[in-house]
Short mmCIF file of C-alpha atoms and ligand atoms in Angstrom, two decimals:
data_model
loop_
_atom_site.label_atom_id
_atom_site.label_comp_id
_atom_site.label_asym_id
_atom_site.label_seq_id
_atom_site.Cartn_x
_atom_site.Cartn_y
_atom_site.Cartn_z
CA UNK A 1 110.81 196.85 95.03
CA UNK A 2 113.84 194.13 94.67
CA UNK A 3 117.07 196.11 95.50
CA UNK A 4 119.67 196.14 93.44
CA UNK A 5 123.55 196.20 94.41
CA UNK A 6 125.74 198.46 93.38
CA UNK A 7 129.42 197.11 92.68
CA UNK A 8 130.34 198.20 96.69
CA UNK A 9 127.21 195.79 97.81
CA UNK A 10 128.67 193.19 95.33
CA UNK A 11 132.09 192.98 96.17
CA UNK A 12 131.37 192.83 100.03
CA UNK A 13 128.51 190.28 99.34
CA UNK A 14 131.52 188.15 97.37
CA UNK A 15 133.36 188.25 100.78
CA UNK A 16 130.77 187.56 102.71
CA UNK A 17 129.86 184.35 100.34
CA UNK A 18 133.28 183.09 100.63
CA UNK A 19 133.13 183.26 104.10
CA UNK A 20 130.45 180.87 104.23
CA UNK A 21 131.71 178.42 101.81
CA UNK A 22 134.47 178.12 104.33
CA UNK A 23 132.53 177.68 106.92
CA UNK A 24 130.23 174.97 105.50
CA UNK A 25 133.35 172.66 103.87
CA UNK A 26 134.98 172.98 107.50
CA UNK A 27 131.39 171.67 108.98
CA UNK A 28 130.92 169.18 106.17
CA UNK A 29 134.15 167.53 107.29
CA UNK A 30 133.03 167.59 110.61
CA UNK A 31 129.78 165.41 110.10
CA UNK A 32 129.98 161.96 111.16
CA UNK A 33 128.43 159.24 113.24
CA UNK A 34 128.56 159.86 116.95
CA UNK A 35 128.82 163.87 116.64
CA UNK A 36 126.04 166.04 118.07
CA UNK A 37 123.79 169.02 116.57
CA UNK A 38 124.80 171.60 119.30
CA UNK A 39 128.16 169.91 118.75
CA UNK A 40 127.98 171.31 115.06
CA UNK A 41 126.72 174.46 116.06
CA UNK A 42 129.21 175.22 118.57
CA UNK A 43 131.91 174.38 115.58
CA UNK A 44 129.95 176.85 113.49
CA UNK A 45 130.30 179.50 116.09
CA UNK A 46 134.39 179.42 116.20
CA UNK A 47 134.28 178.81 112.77
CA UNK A 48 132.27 182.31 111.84
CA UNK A 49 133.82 184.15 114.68
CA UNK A 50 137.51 183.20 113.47
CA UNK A 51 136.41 185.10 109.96
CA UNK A 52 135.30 188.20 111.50
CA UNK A 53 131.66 187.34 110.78
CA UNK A 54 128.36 187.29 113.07
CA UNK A 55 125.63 184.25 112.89
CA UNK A 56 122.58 185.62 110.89
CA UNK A 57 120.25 183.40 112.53
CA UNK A 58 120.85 183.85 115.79
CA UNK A 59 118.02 185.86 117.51
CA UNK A 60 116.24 186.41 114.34
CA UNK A 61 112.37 186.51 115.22
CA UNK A 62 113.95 184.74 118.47
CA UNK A 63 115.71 182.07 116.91
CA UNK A 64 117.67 180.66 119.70
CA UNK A 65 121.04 178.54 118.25
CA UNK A 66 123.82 179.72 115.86
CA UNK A 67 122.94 177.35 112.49
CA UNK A 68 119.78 175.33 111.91
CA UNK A 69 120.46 170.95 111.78
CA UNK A 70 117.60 169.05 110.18
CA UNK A 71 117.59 165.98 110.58
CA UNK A 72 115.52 163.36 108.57
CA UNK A 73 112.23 164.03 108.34
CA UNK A 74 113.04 167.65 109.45
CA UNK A 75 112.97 169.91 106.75
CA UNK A 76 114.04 173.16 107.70
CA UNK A 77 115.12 175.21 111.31
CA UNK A 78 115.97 171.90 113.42
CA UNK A 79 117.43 173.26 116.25
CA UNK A 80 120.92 171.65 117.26
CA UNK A 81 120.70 169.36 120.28
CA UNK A 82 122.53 166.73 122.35
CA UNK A 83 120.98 164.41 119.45
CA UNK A 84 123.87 162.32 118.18
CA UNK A 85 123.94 161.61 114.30
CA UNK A 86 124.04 158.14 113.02
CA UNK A 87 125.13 155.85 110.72
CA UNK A 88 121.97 156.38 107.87
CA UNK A 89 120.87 159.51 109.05
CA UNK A 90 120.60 162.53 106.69
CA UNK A 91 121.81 165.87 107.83
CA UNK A 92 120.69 169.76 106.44
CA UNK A 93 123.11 172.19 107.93
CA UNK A 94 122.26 175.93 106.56
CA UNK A 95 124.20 178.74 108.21
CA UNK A 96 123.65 182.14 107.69
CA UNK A 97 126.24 184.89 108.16
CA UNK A 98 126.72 188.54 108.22
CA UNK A 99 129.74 189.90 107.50
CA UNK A 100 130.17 193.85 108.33
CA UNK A 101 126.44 194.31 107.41
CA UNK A 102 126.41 191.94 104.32
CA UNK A 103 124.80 188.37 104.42
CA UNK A 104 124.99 185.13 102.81
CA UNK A 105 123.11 182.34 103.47
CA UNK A 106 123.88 178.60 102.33
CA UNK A 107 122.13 174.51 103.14
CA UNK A 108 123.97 171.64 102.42
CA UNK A 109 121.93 167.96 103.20
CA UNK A 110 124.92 165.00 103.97
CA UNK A 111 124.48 161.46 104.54
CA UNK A 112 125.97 159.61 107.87
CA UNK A 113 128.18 156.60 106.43
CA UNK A 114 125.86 154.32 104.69
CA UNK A 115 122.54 155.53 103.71
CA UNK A 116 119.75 154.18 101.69
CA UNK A 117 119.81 154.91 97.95
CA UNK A 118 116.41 156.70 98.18
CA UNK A 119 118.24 158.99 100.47
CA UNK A 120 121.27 159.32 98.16
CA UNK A 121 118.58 160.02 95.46
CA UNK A 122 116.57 162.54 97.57
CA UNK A 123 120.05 164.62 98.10
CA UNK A 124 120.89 164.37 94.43
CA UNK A 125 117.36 165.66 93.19
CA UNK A 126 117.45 168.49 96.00
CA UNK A 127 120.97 169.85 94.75
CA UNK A 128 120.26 168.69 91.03
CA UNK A 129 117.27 171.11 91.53
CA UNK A 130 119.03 174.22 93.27
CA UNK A 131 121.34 173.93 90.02
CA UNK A 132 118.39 174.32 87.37
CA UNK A 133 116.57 176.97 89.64
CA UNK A 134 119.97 178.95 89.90
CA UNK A 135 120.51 178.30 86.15
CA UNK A 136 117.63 180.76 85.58
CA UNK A 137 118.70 183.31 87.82
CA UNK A 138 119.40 185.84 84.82
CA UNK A 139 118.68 189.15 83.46
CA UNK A 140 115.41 189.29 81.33
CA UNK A 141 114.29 185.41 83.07
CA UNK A 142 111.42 186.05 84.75
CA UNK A 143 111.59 185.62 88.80
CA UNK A 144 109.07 182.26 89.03
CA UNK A 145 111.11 180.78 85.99
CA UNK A 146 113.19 180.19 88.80
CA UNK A 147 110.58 178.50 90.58
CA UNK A 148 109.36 176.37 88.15
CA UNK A 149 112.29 175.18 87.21
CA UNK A 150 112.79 173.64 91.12
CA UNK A 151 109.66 171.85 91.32
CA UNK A 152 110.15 170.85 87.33
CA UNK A 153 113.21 168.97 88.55
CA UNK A 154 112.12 167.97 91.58
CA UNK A 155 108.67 166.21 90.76
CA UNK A 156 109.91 164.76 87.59
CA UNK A 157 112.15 162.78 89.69
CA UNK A 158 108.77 161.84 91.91
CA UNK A 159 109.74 164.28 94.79
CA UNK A 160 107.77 167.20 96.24
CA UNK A 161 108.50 170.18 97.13
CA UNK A 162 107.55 172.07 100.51
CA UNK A 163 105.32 175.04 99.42
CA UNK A 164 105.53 176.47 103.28
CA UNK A 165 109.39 178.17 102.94
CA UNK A 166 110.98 179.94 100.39
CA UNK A 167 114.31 181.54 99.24
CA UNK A 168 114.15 185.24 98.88
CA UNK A 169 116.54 188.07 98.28
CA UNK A 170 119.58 188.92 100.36
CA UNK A 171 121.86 191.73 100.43
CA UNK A 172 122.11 194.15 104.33
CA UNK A 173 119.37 192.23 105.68
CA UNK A 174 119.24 188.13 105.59
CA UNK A 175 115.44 187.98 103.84
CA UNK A 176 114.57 191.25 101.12
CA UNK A 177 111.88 191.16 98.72
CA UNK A 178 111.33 189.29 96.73
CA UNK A 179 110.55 185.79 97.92
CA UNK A 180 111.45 183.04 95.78
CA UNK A 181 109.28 180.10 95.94
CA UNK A 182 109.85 176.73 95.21
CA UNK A 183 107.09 176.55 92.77
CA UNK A 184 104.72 177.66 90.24
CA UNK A 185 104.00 178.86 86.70
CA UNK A 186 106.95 179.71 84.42
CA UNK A 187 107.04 183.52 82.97
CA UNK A 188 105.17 185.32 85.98
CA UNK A 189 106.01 188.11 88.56
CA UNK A 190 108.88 190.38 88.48
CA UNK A 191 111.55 189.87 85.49
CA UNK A 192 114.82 189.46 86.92
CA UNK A 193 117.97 192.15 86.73
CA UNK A 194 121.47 192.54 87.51
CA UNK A 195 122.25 193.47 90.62
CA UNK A 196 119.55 191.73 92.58
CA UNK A 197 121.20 188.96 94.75
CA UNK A 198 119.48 185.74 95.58
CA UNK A 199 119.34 182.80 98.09
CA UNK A 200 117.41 180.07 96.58
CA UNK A 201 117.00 177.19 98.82
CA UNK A 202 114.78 174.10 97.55
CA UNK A 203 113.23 171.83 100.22
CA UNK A 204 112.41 168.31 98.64
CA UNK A 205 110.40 166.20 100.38
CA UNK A 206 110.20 161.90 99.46
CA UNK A 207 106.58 162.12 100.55
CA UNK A 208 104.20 164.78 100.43
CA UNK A 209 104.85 168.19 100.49
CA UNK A 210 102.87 169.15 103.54
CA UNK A 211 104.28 169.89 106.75
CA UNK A 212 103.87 170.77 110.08
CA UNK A 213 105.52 172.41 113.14
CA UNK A 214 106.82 170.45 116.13
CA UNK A 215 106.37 172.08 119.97
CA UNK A 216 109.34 173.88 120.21
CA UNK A 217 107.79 176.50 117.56
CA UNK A 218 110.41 176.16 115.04
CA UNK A 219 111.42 173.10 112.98
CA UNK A 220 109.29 171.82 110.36
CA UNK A 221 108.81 167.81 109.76
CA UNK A 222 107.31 166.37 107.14
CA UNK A 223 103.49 165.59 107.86
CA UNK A 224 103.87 161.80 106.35
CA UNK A 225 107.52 160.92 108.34
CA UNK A 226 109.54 160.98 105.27
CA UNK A 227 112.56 162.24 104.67
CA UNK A 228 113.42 165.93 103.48
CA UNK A 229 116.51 167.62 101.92
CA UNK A 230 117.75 171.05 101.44
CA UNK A 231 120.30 172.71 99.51
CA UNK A 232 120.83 176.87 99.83
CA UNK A 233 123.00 179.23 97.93
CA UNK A 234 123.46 183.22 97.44
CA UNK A 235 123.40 184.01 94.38
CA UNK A 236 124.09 187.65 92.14
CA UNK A 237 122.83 188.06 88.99
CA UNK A 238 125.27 189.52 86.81
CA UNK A 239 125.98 190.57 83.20
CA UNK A 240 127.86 186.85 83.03
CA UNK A 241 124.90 185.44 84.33
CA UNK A 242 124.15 183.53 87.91
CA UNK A 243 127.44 183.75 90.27
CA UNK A 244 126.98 181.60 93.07
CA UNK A 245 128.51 183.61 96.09
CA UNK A 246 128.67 180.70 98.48
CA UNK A 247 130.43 178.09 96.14
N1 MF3 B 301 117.83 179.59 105.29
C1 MF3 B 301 116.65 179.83 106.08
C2 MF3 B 301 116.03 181.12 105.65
O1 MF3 B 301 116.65 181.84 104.93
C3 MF3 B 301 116.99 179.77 107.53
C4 MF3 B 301 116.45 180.81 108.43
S1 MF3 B 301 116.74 180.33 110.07
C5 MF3 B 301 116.21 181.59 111.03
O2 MF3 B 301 114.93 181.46 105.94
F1 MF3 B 301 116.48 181.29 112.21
F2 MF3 B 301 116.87 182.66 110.71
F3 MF3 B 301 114.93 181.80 110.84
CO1 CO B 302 117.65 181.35 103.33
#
């Protein structure tokens, strides 16, 4: 069953979604050439400390840093180094929080300086396509109209999207039922309600879609080398529609 909130849930989830959009403009100003990944993790740390708030990811199924940084042809859980970004790099930050047992969850992908403009293009599809996937997010949509609208987007614009991660619900625990994939057939599954509370989090890859898993057990890479981006918000479904939590 997909919970639903009640207006309690809802108006702590708000709070807990406005952390986080603090948090990630403070990091977005924050990435530039020459900084590091543990660098940006460390910031993250202070950053969701100072509001009260506890890292969601850390320790989850043993995760072992505060925020995940994918970098490149990483496309999701990049764990933050003593790797320095550079000029034409591409960047996915996604933080999780939890805030007095409520969680929010946000990804952001940021070029370094100057970057190609089929990098620019790949970020602009990936966030172009978490706007149509949230645009669904409504009472009496069904839940893979969500999904169909991401890889709609995405592979009309000659992307692909990783099949291998999903978004999923979020409420006192960072992943609920259901899980929201990427892709697939419009008008299937569960129909959507208000009350249930999202985090749907495209990963667009310039290649193919498939991926694989480096040594360290955690961060995914594109199988091809090309580059991937991923954008994350929380989202309720309400009787206005979609509110995006972490805006
Ligand atoms: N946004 C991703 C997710 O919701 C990040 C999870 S990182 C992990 O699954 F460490 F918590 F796994
Ligand atoms: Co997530």
């Amino acid at each position: 069953m997909i919970p639903l909130k009640s207006e309690k849930d809802l108006e702590m989830l708000k709070i807990a979604g406005r952390i986080l959009s603090r948090v990630m403009q403070r990091l977005r100003e924050s990435v530039k050439a020459g900084i590091s990944t543990v660098e940006l993790d460390s910031l993250a740390w202070k950053l969701i400390e100072s509001e009260q708030a506890i890292p969601a990811f850390k320790g989850y199924k043993g995760y072992p840093a505060n925020i995940c940084t994918s970098i490149n042809e990483e496309i999701v859980h990049g764990i933050p180094s003593g790797r320095r970004l550079k000029e034409g790099d591409i960047i996915s930050l996604d933080v999780g929080i939890n805030y007095k047992g409520y969680f929010s969850d946000a990804a952001i992908t940021l070029g370094i300086g100057r970057i190609d403009s089929g990098a620019k293009r790949l970020i602009d599809v990936t966030g172009g396509a978490l706007s149509e996937g949230i645009r669904k997010a409504r009472a009496g949509n069904y839940l893979s109209d969500i999904s169909y609208a991401v890889q709609s987007y995405a592979e009309a614009a000659g992307f692909s999207v990783v099949r291998e991660f999903v978004g999923h619900g979020i409420g006192n625990s960072l992943h609920e039922e259901p899980e929201i994939p990427n892709f697939g057939q419009p008008h299937q599954g569960p129909v959507i309600k208000n009350g249930m509370v999202f985090a749907i989090e495209p990963m667009v890859n310039a290649g193919t879609w498939r991926s694989r898993i480096l040594e360290n057990q955690w961060t995914a890479v594109t199988a091809d080398g090309e580059l991937s981006a991923h954008f994350e918000h929380t989202v309720a479904v309400t009787d206005k529609g979609p509110e995006i939590l972490t805006a």
